[in-house]
Short mmCIF file of C-alpha atoms (C1' of nucleotides) in Angstrom, two decimals:
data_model
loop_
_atom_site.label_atom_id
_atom_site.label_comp_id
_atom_site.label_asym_id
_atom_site.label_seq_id
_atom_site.Cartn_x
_atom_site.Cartn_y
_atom_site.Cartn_z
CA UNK A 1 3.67 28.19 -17.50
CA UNK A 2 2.00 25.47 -15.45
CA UNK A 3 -0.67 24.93 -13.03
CA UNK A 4 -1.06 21.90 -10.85
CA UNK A 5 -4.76 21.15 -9.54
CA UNK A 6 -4.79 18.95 -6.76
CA UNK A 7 -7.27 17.80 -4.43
CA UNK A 8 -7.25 18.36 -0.96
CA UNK A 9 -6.97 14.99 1.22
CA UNK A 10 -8.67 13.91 -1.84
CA UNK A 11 -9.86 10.12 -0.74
CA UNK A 12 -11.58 11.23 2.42
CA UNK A 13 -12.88 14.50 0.30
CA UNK A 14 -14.91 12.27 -1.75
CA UNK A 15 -16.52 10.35 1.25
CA UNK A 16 -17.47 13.44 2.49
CA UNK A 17 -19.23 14.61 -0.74
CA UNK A 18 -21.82 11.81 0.25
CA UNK A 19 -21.42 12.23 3.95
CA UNK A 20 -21.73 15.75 4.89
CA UNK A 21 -21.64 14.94 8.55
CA UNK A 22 -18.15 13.90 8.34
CA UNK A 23 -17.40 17.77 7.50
CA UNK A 24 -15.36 18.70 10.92
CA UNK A 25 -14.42 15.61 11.67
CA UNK A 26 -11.06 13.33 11.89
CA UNK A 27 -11.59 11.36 9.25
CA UNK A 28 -9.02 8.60 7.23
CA UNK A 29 -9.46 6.30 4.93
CA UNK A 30 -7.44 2.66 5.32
CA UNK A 31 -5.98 0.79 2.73
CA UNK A 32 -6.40 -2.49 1.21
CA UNK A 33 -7.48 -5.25 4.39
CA UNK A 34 -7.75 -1.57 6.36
CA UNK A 35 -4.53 -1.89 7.32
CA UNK A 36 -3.57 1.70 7.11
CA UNK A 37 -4.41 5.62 6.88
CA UNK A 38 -4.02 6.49 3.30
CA UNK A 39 -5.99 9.91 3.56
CA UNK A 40 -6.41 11.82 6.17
CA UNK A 41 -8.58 14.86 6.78
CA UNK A 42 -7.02 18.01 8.43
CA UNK A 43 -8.60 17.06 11.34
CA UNK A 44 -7.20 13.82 11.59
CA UNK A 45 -3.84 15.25 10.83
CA UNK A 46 -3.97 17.28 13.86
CA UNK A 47 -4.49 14.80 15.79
CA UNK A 48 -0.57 13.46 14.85
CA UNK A 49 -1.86 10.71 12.02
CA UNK A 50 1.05 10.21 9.24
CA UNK A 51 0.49 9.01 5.60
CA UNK A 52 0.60 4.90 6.45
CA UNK A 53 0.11 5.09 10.13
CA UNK A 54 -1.36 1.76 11.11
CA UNK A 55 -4.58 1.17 11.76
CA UNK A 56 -3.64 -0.96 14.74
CA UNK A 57 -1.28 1.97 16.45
CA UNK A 58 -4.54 4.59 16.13
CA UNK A 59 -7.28 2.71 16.72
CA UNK A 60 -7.46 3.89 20.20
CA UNK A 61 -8.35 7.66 18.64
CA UNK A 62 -11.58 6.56 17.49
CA UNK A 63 -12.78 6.36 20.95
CA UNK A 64 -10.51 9.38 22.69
CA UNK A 65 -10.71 11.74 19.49
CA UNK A 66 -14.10 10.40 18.13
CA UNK A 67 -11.87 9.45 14.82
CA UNK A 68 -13.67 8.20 12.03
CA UNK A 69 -12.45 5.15 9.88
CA UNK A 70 -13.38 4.09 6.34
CA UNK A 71 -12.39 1.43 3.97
CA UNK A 72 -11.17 2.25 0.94
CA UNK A 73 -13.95 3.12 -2.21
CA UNK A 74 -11.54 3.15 -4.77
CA UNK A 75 -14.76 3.11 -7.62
CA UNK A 76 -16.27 6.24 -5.72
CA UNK A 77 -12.64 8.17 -6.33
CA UNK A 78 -12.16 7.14 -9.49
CA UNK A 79 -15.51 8.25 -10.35
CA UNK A 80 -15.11 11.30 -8.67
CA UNK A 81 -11.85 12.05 -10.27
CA UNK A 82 -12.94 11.88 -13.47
CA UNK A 83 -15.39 14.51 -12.87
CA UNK A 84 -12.87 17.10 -11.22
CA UNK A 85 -10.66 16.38 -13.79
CA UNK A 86 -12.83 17.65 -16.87
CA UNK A 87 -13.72 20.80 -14.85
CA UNK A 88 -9.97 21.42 -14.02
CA UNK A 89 -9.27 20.73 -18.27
CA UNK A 90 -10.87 23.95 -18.25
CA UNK A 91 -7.90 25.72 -17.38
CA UNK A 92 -6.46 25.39 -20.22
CA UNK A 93 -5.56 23.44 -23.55
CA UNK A 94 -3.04 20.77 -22.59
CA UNK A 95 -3.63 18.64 -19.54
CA UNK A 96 -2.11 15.61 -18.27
CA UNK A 97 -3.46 13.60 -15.67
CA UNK A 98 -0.35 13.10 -13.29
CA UNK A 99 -2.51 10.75 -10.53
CA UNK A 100 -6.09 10.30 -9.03
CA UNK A 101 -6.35 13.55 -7.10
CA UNK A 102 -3.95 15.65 -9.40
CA UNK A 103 -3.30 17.38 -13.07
CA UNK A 104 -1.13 19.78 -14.68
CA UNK A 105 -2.77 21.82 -16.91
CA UNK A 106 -0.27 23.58 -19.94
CA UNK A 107 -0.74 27.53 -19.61
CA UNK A 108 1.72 28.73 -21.90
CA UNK A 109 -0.94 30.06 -24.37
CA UNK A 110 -3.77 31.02 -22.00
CA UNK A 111 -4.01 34.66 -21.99
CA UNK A 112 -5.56 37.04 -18.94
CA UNK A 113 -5.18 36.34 -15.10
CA UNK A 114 -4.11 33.49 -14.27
CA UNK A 115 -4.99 34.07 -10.52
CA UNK A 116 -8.36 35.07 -11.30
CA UNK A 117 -8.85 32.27 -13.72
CA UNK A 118 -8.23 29.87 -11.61
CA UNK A 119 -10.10 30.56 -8.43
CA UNK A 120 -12.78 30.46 -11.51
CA UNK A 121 -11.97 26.91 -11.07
CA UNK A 122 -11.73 25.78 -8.12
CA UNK A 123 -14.67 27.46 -7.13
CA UNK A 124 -16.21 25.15 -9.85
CA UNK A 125 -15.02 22.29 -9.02
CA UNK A 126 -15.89 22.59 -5.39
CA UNK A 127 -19.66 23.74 -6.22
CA UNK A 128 -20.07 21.12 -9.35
CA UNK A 129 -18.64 17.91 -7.47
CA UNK A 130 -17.98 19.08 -3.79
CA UNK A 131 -14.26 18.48 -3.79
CA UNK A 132 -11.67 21.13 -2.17
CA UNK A 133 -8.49 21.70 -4.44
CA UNK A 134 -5.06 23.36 -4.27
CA UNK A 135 -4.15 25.22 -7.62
CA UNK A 136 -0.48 26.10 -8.01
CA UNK A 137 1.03 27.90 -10.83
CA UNK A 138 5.06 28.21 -11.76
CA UNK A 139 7.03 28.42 -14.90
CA UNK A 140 7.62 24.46 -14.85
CA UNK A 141 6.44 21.54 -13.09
CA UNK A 142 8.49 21.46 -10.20
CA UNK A 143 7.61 25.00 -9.77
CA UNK A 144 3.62 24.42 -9.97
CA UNK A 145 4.27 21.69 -7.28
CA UNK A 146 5.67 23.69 -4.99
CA UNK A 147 3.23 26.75 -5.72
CA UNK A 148 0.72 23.71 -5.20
CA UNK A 149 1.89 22.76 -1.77
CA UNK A 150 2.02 26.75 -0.89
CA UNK A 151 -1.19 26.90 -1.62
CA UNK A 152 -2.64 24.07 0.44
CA UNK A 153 -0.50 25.07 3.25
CA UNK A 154 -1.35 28.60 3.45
CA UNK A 155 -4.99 27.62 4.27
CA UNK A 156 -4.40 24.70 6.22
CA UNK A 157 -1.64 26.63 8.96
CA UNK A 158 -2.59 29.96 8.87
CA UNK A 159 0.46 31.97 9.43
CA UNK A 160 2.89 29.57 7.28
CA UNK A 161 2.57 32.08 4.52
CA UNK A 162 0.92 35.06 3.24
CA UNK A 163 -2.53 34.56 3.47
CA UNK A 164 -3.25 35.64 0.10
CA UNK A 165 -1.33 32.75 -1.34
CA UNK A 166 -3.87 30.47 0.31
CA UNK A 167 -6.15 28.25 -2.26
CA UNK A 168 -4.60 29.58 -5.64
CA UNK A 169 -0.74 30.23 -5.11
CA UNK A 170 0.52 31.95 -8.46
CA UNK A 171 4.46 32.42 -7.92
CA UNK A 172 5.25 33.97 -10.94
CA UNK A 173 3.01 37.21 -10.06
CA UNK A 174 5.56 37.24 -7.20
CA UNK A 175 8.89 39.99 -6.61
CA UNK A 176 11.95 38.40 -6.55
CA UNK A 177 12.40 39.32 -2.89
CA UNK A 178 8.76 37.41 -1.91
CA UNK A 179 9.76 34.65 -3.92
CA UNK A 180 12.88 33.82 -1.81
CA UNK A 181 10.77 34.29 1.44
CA UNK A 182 8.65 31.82 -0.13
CA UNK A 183 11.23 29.89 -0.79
CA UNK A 184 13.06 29.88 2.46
CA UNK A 185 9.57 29.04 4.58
CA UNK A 186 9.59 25.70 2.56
CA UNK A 187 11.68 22.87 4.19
CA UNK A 188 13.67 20.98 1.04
CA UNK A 189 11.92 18.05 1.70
CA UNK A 190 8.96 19.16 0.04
CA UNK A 191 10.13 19.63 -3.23
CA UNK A 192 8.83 17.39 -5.71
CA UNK A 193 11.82 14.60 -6.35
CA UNK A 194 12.97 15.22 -3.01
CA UNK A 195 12.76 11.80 -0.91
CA UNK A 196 13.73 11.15 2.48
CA UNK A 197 17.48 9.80 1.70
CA UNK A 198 17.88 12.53 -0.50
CA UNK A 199 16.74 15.27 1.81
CA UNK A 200 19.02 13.61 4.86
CA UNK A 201 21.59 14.01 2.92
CA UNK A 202 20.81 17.78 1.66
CA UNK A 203 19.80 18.77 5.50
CA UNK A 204 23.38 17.38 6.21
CA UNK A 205 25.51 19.02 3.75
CA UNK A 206 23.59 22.67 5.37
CA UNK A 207 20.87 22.68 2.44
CA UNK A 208 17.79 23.13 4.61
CA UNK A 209 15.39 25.22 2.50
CA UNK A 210 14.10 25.34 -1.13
CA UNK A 211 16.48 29.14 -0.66
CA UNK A 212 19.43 27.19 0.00
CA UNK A 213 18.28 24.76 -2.94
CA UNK A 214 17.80 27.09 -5.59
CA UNK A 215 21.21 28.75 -5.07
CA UNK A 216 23.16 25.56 -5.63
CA UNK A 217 25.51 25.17 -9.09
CA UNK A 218 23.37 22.41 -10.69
CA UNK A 219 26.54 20.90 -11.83
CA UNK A 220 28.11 20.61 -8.36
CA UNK A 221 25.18 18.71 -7.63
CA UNK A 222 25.24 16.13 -10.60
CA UNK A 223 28.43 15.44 -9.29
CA UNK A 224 27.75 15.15 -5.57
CA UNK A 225 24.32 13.48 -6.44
CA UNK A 226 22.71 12.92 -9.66
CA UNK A 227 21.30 13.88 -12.96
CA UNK A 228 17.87 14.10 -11.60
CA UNK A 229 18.26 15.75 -8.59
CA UNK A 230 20.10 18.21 -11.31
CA UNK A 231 16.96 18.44 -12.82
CA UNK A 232 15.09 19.30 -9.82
CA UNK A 233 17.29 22.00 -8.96
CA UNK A 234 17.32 23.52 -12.65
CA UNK A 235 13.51 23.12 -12.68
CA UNK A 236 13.28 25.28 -9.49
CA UNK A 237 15.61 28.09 -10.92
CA UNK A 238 12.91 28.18 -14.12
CA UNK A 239 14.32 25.82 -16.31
CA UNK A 240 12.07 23.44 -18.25
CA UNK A 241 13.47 20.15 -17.59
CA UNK A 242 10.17 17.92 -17.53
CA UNK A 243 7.73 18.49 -20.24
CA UNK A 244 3.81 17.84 -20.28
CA UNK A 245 2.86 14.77 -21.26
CA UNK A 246 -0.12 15.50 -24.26
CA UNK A 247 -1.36 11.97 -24.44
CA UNK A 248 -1.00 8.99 -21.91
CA UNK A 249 1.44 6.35 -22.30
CA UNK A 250 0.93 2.88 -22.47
CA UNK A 251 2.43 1.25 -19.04
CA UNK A 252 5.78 -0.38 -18.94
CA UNK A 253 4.80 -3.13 -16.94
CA UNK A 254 1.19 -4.06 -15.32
CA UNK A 255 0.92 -5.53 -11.55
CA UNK A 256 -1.69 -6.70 -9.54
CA UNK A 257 -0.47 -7.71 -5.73
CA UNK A 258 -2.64 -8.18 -2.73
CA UNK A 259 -1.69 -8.54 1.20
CA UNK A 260 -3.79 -11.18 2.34
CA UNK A 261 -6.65 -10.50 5.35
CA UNK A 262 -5.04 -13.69 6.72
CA UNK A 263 -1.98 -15.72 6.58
CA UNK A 264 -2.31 -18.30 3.81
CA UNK A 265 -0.37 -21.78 3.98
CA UNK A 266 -1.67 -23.72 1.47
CA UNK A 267 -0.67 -24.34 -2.34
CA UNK A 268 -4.18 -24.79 -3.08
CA UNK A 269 -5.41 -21.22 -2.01
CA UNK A 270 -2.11 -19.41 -2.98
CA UNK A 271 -2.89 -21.11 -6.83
CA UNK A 272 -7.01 -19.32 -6.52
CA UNK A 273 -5.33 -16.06 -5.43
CA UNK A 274 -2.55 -16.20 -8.75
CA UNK A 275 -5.28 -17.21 -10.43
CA UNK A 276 -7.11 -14.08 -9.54
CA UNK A 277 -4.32 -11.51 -9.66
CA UNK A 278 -3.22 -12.89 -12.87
CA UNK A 279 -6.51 -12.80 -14.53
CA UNK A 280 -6.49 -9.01 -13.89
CA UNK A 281 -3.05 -8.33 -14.87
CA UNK A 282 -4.69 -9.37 -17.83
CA UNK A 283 -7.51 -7.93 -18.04
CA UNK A 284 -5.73 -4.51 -17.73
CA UNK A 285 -3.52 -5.68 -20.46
CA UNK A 286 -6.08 -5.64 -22.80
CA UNK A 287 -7.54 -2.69 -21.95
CA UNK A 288 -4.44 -0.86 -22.43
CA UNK A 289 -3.75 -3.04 -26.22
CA UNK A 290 -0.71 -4.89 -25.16
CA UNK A 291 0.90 -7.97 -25.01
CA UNK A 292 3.16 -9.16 -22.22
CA UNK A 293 6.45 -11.26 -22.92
CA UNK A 294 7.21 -12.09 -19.16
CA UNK A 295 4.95 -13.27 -16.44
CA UNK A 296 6.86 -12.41 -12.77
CA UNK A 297 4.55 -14.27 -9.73
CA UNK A 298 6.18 -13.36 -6.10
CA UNK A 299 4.75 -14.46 -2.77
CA UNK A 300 6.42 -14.01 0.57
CA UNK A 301 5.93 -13.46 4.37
CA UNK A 302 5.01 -10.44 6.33
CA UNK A 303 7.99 -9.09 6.85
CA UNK A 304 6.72 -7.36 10.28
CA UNK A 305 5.96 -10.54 12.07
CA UNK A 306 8.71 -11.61 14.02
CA UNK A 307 9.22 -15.03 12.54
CA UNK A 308 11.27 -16.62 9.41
CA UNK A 309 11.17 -14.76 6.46
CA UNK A 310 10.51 -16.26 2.96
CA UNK A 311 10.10 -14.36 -0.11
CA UNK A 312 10.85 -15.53 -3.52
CA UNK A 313 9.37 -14.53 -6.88
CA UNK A 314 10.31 -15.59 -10.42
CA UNK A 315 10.07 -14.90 -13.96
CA UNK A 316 8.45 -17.14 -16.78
CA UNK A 317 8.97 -16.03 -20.16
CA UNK A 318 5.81 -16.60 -22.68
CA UNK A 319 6.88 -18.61 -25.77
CA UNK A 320 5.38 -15.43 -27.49
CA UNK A 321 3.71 -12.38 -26.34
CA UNK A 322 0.36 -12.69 -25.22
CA UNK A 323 -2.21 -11.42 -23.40
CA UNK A 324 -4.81 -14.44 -23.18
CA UNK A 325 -5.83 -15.05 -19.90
CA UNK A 326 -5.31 -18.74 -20.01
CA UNK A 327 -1.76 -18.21 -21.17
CA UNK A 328 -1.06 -15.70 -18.32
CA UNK A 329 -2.37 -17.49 -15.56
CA UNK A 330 -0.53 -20.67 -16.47
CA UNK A 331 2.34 -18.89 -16.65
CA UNK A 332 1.91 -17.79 -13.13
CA UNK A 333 0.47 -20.88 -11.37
CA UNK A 334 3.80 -22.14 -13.12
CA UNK A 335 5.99 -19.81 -11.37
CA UNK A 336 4.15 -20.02 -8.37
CA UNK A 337 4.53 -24.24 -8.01
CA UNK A 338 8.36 -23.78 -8.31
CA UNK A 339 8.82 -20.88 -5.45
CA UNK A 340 6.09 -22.61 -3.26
CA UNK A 341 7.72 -24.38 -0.15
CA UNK A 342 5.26 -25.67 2.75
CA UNK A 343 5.59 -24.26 6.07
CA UNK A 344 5.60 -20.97 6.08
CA UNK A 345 3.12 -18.35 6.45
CA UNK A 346 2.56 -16.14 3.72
CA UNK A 347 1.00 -12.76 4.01
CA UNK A 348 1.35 -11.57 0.20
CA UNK A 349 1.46 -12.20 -3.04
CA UNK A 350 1.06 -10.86 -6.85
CA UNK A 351 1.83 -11.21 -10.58
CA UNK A 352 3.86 -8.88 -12.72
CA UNK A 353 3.46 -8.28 -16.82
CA UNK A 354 6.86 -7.40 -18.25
CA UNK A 355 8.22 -6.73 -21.46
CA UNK A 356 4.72 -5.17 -22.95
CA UNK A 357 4.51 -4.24 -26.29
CA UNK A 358 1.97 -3.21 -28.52
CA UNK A 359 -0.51 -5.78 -29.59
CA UNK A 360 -0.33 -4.35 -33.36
CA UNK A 361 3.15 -5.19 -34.02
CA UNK A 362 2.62 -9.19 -32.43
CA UNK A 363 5.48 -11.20 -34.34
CA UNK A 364 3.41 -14.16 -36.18
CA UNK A 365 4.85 -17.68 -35.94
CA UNK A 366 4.69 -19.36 -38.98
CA UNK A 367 1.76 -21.47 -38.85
CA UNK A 368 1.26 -24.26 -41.20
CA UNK A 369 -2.28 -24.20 -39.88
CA UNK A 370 -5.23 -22.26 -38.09
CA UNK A 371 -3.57 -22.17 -34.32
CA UNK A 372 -7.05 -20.68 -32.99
CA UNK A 373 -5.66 -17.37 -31.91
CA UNK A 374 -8.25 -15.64 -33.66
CA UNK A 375 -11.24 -17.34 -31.49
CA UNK A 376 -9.05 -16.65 -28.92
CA UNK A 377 -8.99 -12.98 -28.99
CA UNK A 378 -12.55 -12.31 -29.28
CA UNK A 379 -12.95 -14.86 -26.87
CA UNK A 380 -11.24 -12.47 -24.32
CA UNK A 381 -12.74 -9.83 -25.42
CA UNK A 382 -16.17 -11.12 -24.61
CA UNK A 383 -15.16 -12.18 -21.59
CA UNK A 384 -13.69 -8.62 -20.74
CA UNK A 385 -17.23 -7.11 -21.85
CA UNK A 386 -18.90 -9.84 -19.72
CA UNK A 387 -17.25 -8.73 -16.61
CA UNK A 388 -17.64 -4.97 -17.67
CA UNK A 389 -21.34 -5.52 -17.75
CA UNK A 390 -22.48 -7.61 -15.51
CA UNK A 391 -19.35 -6.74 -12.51
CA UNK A 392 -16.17 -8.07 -11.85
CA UNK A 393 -15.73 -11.91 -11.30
CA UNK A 394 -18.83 -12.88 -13.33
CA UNK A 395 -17.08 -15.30 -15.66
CA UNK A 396 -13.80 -16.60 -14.06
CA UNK A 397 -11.03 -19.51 -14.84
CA UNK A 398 -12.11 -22.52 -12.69
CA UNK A 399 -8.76 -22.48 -10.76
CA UNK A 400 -9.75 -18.99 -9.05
CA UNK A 401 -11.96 -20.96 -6.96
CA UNK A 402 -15.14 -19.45 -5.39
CA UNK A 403 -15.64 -15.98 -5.72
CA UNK A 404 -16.44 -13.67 -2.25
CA UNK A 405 -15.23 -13.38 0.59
CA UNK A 406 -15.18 -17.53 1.39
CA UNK A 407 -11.44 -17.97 0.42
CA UNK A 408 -9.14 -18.25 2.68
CA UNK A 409 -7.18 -15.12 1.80
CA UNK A 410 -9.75 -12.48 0.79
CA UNK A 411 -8.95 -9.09 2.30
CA UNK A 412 -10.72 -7.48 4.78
CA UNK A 413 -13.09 -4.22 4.29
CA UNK A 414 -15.04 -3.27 7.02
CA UNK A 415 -15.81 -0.30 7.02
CA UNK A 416 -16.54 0.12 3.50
CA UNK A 417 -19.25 3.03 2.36
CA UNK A 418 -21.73 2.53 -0.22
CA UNK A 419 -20.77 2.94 -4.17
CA UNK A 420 -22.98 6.32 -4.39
CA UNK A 421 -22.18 6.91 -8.14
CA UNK A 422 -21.21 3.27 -9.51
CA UNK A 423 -23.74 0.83 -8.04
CA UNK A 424 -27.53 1.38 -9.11
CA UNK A 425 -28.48 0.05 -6.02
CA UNK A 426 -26.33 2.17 -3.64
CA UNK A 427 -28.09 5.56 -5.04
CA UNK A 428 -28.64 7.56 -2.11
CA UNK A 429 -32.38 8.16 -1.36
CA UNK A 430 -33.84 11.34 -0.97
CA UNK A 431 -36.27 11.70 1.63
CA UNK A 432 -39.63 14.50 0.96
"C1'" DT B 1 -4.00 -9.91 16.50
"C1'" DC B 2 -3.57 -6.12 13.33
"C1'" DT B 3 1.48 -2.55 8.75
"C1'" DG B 4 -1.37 -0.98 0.83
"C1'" DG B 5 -0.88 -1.07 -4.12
"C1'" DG B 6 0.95 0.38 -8.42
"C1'" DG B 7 4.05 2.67 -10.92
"C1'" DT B 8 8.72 5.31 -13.10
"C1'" DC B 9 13.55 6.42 -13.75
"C1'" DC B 10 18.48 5.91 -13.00
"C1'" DT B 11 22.82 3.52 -11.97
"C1'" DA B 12 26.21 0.02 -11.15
"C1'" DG B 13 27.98 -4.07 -12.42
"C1'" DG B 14 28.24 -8.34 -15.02
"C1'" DA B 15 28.15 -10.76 -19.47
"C1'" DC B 16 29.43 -10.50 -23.78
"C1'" DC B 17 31.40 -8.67 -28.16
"C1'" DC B 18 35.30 -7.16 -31.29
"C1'" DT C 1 55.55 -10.26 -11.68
"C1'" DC C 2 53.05 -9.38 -15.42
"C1'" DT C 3 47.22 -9.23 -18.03
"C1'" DG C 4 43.95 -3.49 -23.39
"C1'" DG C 5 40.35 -0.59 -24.76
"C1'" DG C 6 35.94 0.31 -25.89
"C1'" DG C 7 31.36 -0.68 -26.55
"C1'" DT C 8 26.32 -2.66 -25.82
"C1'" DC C 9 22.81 -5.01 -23.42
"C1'" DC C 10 20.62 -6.75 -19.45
"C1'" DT C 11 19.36 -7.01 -14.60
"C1'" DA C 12 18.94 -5.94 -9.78
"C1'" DG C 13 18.35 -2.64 -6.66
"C1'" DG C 14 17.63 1.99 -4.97
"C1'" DA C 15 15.21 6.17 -4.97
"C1'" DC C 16 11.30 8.51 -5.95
"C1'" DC C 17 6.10 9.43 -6.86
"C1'" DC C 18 0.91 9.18 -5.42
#
DNA sequence: TCTGGGGTCCTAGGACCC
DNA sequence: TCTGGGGTCCTAGGACCC
């Protein structure tokens, strides 16, 4: 048994934890250069704002719906994430932290009422760090998702399903026969594996609802589709097919990419912005103990401007794994130099760590004497506690260039709110 | 004028091997 | 006109997730 704690509209939740005022509002939050809505209140979603809507193409709601626009405060969430996530461990023994706003949270073993238990919760969580959440609970994943979504629905359109479901959905307290009306209220596309192309495709071939879903012979559909949408189906009929994951797992590969906040021509400021990304890359690296064998560095066009397209990336390979800094961004400026060509104007780029591997297992070249590699490491590492200390970009490789928002291609935040729990002097004041 | 960032898994097809 | 069978590894691309 699984439960799935998710937070509601979680980015613009955690502006509101600081903002009050914003309560009963339409309220989203913009990506990266505030291009777009990434989180939307349930406000703002009445108001006919989809996940990625352009900032551009609603603008004109902020003055006809009074709609309320924020930059992204991605140390705010993350700060605020960790908190609801060691109230929500309190479910139960396992957890596994699936993204920012969401966990599962292993129930097999937990004995009493569910239900109960977990209102418990989420009651918590909202009083302790002011953040709304969903809690579904099914037999598997898949199932805990959907429960999830039942429950989030259920309060935000009154009417979509029983009203008891609403905040904590448990749907394996449910009969059979309210199962399947559950079941059959739910379009297909919500299910969790369930994409766009794959849901065309289902909606085509009759399959409309998670009823019509469920009832399928998960062979028939490897066949027709694929092992995982297989999975999905087998998950849904109460079949473990995706287990909890106990501990994290190192990442496969490590990226750091960036739109620019305005088109960038030159080699000179495309080489500070590698610089930059790579330099991260790295950083996170580290953090996570691994090397990288490859070092992939892309750039290319926007490819919504009406004009010609050019997008190229390569792939170096290191002459051994590494995951110095130096190393990494020479690599890239490396790549970058032989995909450059003048001319055109280039709204994007970003490096890529491949082939990572644990840094305890690094295959030694022979050395017939000191190579250095030693000073090296700790060298990174005090750089790395340099830039933990005293904030990002405090000691930097001379080919990043100035730091700030001088360079050419530095994105644009606007509308950026203050970092309440992260920045000593962005505490909010109380007034007597 | 203005459209994010960071991941995972699976599959098909090519290169290569015996 | 005719051209085996079986296997592995790698990569690119598609689909999905938040």
């Amino acid at each position: 048994m699984y439960a799935l704690v998710d937070g509601n509209n979680f980015y613009v939740s955690c502006e509101r934890v600081f903002r009050p005022s914003l309560n009963g509002l339409p309220v989203c939050v913009l990506s990266n250069n505030d291009g777009c809505a990434i989180s939307r209140s349930n406000e703002a979603k009445a108001l006919g704002i989809t996940m990625g809507a352009p900032w551009f193409k609603i603008k004109h709601l902020a003055e006809t719906d009074g709609l309320v626009a924020l930059s992204a405060n991605f140390a705010l969430y993350g700060d605020l994430s960790d908190r609801m996530m060691s109230l929500a461990a309190g479910l139960g023994p396992h957890q596994e932290i699936y993204s920012i706003d969401e966990s599962f949270i292993d129930l097999s073993d937990v004995a009493g009422n569910l239900t109960e238990r977990s209102h418990k919760i989420r009651s918590r969580i909202l009083q302790w760090v002011g953040i709304p959440c969903g809690i579904g609970i099914g037999s598997t994943k898949t199932l805990a998702k959907l429960a999830n979504h039942v429950a989030k629905s259920a309060e935000r359109k009154p009417g979509s399903y029983p009203e008891q479901l609403a905040q904590v959905c448990n749907l394996a307290v449910l009969t059979p026969s309210e199962l399947d009306a559950v079941f059959a209220a739910t379009p297909v596309n919500e299910v969790w594996g369930i994409g766009r192309q794959i849901s065309k495709q289902l909606i085509d071939g009759g399959v409309k609802t998670v009823l019509d879903l469920v009832r399928l012979d998960p062979a028939m559909v490897k066949r027709r589709w694929s092992v995982v949408l297989e999975r999905t189906v087998r998950e849904l009929q109460g079949i473990n097919c995706v287990e909890l994951e106990h501990s994290p797992q190192p990442k496969q590969e490590i990226a750091c990419t960036r739109s620019f906040g305005h088109p960038v021509t030159e080699l000179a400021d495309l080489s500070e912005a590698v610089t930059e990304f790579a330099s991260r890359a790295a950083q996170k690296l580290r953090k996570q103990s691994s090397l990288a064998g490859q070092v992939l560095c892309f750039i290319r066009t926007s490819p919504f401007r009406r004009e010609e397209q050019y997008s190229r990336s390569v792939t170096i390979p290191l002459r051994r794994p590494s995951a110095d800094t130096a190393i990494i961004v020479e690599a890239a400026l490396t790549g970058l130099a032989a995909i450059y060509r003048r001319g055109f104007k280039l709204a994007k780029a970003g490096v890529m760590l491949l082939d990572l591997q644990p840094d305890t297992v690094q295959q030694q070249e022979l050395a017939l004497e000191d190579d250095g590699s030693h000073d090296r490491s700790r060298l990174m590492s005090t750089l790395d506690d340099l830039n933990q200390r005293y904030g990002r970009g405090t000691i930097l490789l001379a080919s990043a260039g100035l730091a700030g928002d001088r360079r050419a291609w530095s994105m644009k935040q606007e509308r950026r709110t203050p970092g309440y729990t992260t920045c000593l002097d962005d505490l909010a004041v109380a007034h007597a």
